[in-house]
Each structure stands twice: as structure tokens, then as C-alpha cells.
Tab-separated table of C-alpha atoms in Angstrom:
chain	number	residue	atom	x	y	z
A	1	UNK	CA	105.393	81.667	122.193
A	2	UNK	CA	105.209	83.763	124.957
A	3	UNK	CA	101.520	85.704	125.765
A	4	UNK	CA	101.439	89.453	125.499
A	5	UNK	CA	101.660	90.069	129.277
A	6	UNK	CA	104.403	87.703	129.520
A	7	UNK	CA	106.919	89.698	126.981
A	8	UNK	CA	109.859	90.011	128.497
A	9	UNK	CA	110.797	93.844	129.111
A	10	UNK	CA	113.801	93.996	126.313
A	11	UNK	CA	111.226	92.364	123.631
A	12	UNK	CA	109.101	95.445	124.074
A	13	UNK	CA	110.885	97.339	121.618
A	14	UNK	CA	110.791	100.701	121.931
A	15	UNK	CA	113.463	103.914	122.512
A	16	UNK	CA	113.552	102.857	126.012
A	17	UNK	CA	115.385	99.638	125.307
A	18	UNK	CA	116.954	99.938	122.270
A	19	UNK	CA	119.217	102.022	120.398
A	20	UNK	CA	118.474	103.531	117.028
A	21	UNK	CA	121.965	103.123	115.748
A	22	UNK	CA	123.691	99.459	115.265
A	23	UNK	CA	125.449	97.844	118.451
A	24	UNK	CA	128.266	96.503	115.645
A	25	UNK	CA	128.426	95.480	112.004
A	26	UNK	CA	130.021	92.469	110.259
A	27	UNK	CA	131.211	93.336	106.707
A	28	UNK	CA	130.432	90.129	104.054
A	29	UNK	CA	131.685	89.488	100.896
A	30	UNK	CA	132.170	92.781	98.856
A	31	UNK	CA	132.129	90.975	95.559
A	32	UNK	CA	129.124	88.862	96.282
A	33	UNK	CA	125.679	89.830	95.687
A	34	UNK	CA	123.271	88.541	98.652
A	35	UNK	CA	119.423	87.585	98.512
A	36	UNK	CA	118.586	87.892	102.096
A	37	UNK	CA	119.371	85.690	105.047
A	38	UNK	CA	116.958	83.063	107.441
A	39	UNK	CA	117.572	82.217	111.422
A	40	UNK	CA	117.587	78.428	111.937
A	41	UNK	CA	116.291	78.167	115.548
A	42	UNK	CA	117.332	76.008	118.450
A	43	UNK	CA	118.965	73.320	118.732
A	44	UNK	CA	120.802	74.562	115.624
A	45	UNK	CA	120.777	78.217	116.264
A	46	UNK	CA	122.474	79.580	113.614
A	47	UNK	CA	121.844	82.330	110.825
A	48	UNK	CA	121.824	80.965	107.158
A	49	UNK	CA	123.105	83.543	104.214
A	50	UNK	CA	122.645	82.773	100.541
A	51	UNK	CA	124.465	84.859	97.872
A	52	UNK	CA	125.896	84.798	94.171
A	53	UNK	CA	129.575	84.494	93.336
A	54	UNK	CA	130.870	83.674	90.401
A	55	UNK	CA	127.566	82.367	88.960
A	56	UNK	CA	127.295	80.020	92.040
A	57	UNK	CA	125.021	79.995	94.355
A	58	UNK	CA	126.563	79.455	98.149
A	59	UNK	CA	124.224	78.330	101.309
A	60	UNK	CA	126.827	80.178	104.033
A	61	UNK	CA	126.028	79.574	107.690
A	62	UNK	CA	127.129	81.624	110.782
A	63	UNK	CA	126.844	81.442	114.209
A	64	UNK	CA	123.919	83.192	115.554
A	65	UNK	CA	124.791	84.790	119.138
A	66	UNK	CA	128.400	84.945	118.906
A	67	UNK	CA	129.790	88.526	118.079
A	68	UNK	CA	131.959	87.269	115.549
A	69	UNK	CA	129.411	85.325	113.704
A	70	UNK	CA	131.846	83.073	112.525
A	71	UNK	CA	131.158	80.945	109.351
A	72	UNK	CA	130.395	77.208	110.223
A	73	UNK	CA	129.622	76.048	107.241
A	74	UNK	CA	129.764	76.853	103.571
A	75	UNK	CA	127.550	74.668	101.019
A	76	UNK	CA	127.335	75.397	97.161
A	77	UNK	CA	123.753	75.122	95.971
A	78	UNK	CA	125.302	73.448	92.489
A	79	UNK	CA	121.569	71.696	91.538
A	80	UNK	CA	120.414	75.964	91.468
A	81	UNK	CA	121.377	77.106	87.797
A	82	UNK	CA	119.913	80.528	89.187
A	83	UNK	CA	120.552	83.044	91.135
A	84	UNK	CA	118.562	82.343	94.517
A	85	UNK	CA	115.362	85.074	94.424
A	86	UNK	CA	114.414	84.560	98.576
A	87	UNK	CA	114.300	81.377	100.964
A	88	UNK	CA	113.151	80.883	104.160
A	89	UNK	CA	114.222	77.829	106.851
A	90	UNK	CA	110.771	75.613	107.637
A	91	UNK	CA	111.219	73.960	111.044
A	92	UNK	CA	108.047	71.619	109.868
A	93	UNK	CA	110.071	70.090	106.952
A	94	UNK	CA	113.170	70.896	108.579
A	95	UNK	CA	114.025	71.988	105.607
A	96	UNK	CA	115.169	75.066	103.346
A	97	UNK	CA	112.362	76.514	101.347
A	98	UNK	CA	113.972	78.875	98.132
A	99	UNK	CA	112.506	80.550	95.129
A	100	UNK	CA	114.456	80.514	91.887
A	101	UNK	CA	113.657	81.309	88.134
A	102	UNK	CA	110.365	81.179	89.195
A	103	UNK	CA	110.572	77.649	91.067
A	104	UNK	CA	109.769	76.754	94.614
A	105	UNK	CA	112.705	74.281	95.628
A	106	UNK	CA	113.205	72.465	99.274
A	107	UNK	CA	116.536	71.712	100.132
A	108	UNK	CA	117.532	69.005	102.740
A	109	UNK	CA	120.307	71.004	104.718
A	110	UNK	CA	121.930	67.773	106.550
A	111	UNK	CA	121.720	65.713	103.068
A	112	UNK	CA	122.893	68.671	101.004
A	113	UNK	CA	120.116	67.692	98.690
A	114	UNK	CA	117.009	68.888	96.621
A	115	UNK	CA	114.202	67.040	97.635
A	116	UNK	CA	111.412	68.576	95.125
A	117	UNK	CA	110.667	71.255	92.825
A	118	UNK	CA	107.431	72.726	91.857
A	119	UNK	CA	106.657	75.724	89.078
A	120	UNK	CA	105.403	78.378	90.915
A	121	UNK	CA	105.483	81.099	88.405
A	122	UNK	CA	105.567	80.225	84.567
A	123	UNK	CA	106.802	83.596	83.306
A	124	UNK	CA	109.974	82.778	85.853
A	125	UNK	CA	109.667	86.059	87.811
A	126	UNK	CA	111.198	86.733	91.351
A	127	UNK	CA	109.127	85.311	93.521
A	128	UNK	CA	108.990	85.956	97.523
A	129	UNK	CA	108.358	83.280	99.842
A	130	UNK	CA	107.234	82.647	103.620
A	131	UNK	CA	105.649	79.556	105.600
A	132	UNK	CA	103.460	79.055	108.952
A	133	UNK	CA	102.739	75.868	110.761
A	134	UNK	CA	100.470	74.869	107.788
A	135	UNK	CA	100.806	76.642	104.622
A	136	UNK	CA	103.988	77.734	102.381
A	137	UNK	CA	102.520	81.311	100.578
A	138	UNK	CA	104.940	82.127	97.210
A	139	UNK	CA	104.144	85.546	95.954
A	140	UNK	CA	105.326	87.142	92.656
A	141	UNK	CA	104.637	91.036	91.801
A	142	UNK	CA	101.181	90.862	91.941
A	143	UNK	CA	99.544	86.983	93.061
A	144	UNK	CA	100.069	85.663	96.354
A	145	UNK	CA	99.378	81.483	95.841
A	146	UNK	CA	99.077	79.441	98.955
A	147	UNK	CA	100.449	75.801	99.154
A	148	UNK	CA	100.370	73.197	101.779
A	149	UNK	CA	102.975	72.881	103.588
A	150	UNK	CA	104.062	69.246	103.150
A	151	UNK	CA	102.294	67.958	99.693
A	152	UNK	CA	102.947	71.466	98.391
A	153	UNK	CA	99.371	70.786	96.858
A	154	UNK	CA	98.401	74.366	95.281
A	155	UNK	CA	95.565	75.357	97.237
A	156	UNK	CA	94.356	78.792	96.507
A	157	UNK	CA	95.297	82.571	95.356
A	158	UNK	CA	94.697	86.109	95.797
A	159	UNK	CA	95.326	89.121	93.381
A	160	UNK	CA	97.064	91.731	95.018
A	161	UNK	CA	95.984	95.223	94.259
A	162	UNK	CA	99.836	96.499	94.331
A	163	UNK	CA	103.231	95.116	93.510
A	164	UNK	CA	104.192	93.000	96.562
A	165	UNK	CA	108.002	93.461	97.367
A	166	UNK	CA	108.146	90.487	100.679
A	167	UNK	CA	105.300	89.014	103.066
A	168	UNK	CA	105.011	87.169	105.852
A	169	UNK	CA	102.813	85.404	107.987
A	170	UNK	CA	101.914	83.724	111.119
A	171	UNK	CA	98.612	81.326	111.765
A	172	UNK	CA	96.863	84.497	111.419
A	173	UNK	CA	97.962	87.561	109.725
A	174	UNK	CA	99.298	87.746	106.221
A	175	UNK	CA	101.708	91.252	106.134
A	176	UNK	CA	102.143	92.305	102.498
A	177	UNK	CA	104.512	95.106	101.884
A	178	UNK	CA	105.617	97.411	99.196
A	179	UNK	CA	107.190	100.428	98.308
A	180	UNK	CA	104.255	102.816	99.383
A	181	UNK	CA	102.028	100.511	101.469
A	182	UNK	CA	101.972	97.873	103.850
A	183	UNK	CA	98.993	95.972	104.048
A	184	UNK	CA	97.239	93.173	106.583
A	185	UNK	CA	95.765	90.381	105.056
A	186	UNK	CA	93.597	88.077	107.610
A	187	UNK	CA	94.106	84.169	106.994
A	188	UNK	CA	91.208	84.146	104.034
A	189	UNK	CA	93.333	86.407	102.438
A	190	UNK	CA	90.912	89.234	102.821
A	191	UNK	CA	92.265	92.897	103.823
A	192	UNK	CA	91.945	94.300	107.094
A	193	UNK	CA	94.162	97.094	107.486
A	194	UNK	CA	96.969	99.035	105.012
A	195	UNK	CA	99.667	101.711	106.230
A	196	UNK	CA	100.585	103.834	104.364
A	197	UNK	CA	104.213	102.675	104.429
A	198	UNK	CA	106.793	101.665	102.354
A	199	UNK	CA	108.772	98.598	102.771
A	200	UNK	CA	111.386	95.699	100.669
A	201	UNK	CA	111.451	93.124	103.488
A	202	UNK	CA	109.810	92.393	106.592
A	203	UNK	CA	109.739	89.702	109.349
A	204	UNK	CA	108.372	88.794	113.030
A	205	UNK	CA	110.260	90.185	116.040
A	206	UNK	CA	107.448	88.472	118.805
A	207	UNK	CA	103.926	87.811	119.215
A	208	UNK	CA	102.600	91.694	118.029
A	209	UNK	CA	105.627	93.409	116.490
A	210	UNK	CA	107.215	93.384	112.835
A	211	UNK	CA	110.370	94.814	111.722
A	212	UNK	CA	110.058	96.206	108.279
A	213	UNK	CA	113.239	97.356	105.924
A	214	UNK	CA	112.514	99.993	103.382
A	215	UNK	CA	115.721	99.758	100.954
A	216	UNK	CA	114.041	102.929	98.679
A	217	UNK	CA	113.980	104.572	102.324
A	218	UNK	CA	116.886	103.565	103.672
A	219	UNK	CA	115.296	103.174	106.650
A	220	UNK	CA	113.985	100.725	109.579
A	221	UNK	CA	110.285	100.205	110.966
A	222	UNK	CA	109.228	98.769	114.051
A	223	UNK	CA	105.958	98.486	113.747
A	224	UNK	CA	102.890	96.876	115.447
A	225	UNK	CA	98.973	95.919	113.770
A	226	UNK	CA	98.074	99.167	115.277
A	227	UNK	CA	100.839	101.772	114.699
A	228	UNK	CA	104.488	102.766	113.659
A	229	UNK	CA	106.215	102.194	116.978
A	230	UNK	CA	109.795	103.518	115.796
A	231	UNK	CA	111.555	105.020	112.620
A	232	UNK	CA	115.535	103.834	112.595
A	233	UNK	CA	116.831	106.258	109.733
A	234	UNK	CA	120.455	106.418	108.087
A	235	UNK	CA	120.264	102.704	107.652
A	236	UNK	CA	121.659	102.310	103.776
A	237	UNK	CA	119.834	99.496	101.705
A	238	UNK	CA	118.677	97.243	104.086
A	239	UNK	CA	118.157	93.827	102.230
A	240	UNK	CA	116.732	91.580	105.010
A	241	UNK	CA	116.058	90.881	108.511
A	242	UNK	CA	116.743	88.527	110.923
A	243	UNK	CA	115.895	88.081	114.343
A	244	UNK	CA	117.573	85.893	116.928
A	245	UNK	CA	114.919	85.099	119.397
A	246	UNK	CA	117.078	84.173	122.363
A	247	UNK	CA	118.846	87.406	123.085
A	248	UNK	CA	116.352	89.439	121.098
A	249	UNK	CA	118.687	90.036	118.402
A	250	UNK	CA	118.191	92.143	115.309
A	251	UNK	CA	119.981	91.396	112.512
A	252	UNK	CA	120.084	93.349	109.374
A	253	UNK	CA	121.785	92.300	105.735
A	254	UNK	CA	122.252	95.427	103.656
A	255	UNK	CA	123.897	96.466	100.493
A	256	UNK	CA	126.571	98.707	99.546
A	257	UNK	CA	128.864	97.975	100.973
A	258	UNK	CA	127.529	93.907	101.945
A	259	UNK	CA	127.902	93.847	105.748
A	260	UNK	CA	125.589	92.605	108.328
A	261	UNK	CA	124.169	95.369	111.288
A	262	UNK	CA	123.523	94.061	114.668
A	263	UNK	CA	120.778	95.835	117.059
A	264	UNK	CA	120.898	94.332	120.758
A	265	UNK	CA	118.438	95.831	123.519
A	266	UNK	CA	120.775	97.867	125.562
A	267	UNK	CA	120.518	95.907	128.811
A	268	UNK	CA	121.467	92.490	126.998
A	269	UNK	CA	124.472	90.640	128.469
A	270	UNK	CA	127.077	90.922	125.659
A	271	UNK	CA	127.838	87.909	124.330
A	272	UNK	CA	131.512	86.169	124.371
């Protein structure tokens, strides 16, 4: 990934480059209810969905920088009794990582296959999920629990001191966030910094930035380690983020009505 000096002037992020209202939207399935969405990067490129119809969970799959983003592929997940609580795509295992009844499940995308299960949480609550290079961190309400990434051999865990709505983290900052506060965890797990904040889902736009969704907010951060870079307000339940590194590419899945928001820095080529 590209050094700070090298960022290229549309990943900046800020009101000079990009607008505070969506470029387009893409409506999804009224009927469905969705747990968030994952980029898949290059070569495959493409943005992953996973939502509940009928009882069945479907593994939907778009295509990432066309305007359309037209469904390539649909899967049902019918080894997943329940409803999917969060996943993430791991370019390590090249795999699907996904959280359900309390489970941590990997899913072999090009076999269509589980390839192991583990008991995360015994009490079966929803349970967030994110992975670096090295680790795969699961987090319920309150206990973040750190596994390696290939053995998913438990390793350790941490307490939170507030309910824990999403986190992420990179090979050295954990970002915990909540309804009221969003808090930096360093890689022992010890806290550095807190915001006082509120956020339901957050992600990595580059090497210093996050993108944080408040759903209770209805609103959109941008926000570096230091300080709230930008507020993007009237944005109704925002559910999850996305970010499509290639054209620097926000995407947003919100609820009510289901429909996908698109933010593209203003002097991107459009795309065809």
C-alpha cells in the first residue's frame, strides 16, 4: 500500500474531492434483509452481498466498477441454518470468513464449500468479525477474541468496556466502534485513543483514513486517528461499507428501502 506522501490526490478525502451526497444508488432486494457486504480485490474485483430470503441465506456477487453492478453470481449458503450475522473476504485463505449463531465458518467461494467451523460464542450471540495478514479477531457485545489466521488456534481476548457494534483492523490498529464511542485499540489490545463518536460499521478507505456508518445517526464519518475529517448527513440506515480501491470507490449498503449508495471523488473518470 501506497506511503502517506504517495496518496494519490482523490484518496485524500476531503470536501475538496468529494461530494457529500451519493454520485448514484442501486436499489436491492426490497423483501430481503441484508447483513452487510465485503470487496473481493483484484484479480477478482468484485463486491460480495449476503442477505436472508425466505429463510435462505444467498452469497450474491456484483461487479465492482461497473455502474450497473450487475449480479455475476448468485450462491445459496444451504450448509448456514442461520441467518448470516457479518463476514468478511480473507485474501490469505482466499476464502470467506462469516459469523453465524455464534459460529465462525470459512467458506471456499470457487468450491462452494464449508471448509471448517469453530464455536466462537457459546451463548450464540451476533458476533462481528474482521482479519489482518495474521490474525482473524471475532467480537460479540462485549469480548473481542483473537484467532490465528490459518489454524484458527484461539489465541487471546480482551474485555471491552462498552458494547462493540463492528471493528476492524490492520497490522496495527484495532478500531472498535459503538453507538457513543469509537475507540483505538493498539495491536496488544491496549487503548490508545476513544472519540467520542457513534458508529454501527466501519472499514479502511487507505493507509490513515476510516469510513464509519452510524445507522442510530443516519449519518457518514470520514475520519482519521487524529480527527473527524467530514460529517455526510441525510444518509438513512447505513448498514455497511465498502470500498473499491481502484477508483476510490465508496460504497454504502443501507436499509429502508435496501439499495446500495455510490460516492466517487468528483474528478474520477466515470466508468462504462
Amino acid at each position: 500500500m501506497a506511503s502517506s506522501d504517495e496518496i494519490p490526490k482523490h484518496e485524500q478525502l476531503d470536501q475538496s474531492n468529494y461530494e457529500t451526497h451519493e454520485t448514484f444508488s442501486i436499489l436491492l432486494e426490497p423483501s430481503s434483509i441484508y447483513c452487510g457486504m465485503a470487496y473481493l480485490p483484484l484479480p477478482l474485483n468484485e463486491l460480495a452481498l449476503i442477505y436472508t430470503h425466505n429463510d435462505k441465506n444467498i452469497l450474491e456477487l456484483r461487479q465492482a466498477e461497473n455502474n450497473n453492478f450487475d449480479i455475476i453470481r448468485s450462491v445459496e449458503l444451504s450448509d448456514i441454518s442461520f441467518p448470516v450475522d457479518d463476514f468478511v473476504w480473507c485474501s490469505q485463505r482466499n476464502e470467506f470468513l462469516l459469523m453465524s449463531n455464534g459460529q465462525l465458518v470459512t467458506y471456499n467461494l470457487e468450491k462452494e464449500q464449508i471448509t471448517n467451523t469453530l464455536v466462537v460464542d457459546k451463548d450464540k450471540n451476533k458476533c462481528r468479525i474482521a482479519c489482518n495478514s495474521t490474525l482473524i479477531a471475532c467480537v460479540d457485545s462485549r469480548t473481542l477474541k483473537l484467532y490465528e489466521l490459518y489454524t484458527l488456534k484461539f489465541l487471546r481476548q480482551k474485555r471491552l468496556d462498552h458494547v462493540c457494534e463492528d471493528i476492524e483492523f490492520d497490522d496495527q490498529h484495532f478500531i472498535s466502534t459503538h453507538t457513543g464511542k469509537l475507540e483505538v485499540l493498539d495491536r496488544t489490545l491496549f487503548s490508545i485513543r476513544r472519540f467520542a463518536i457513534g458508529g454501527t460499521s466501519i472499514c479502511r478507505f487507505n493507509t490513515k483514513l476510516w469510513l464509519i456508518a452510524d445507522s442510530f445517526d443516519d449519518r457518514l464519518l470520514w475520519q482519521s486517528l487524529d480527527k473527524l475529517l467530514l460529517t455526510v448527513s441525510h444518509m438513512h440506515q447505513p448498514k455497511s461499507i465498502a470500498v473499491i480501491p481502484t477508483i476510490s470507490r465508496i460504497v454504502i449498503q443501507s436499509n429502508d428501502p435496501n439499495r446500495l449508495l455510490i460516492y466517487d471523488p468528483i474528478n474520477i473518470d466515470s466508468c462504462k
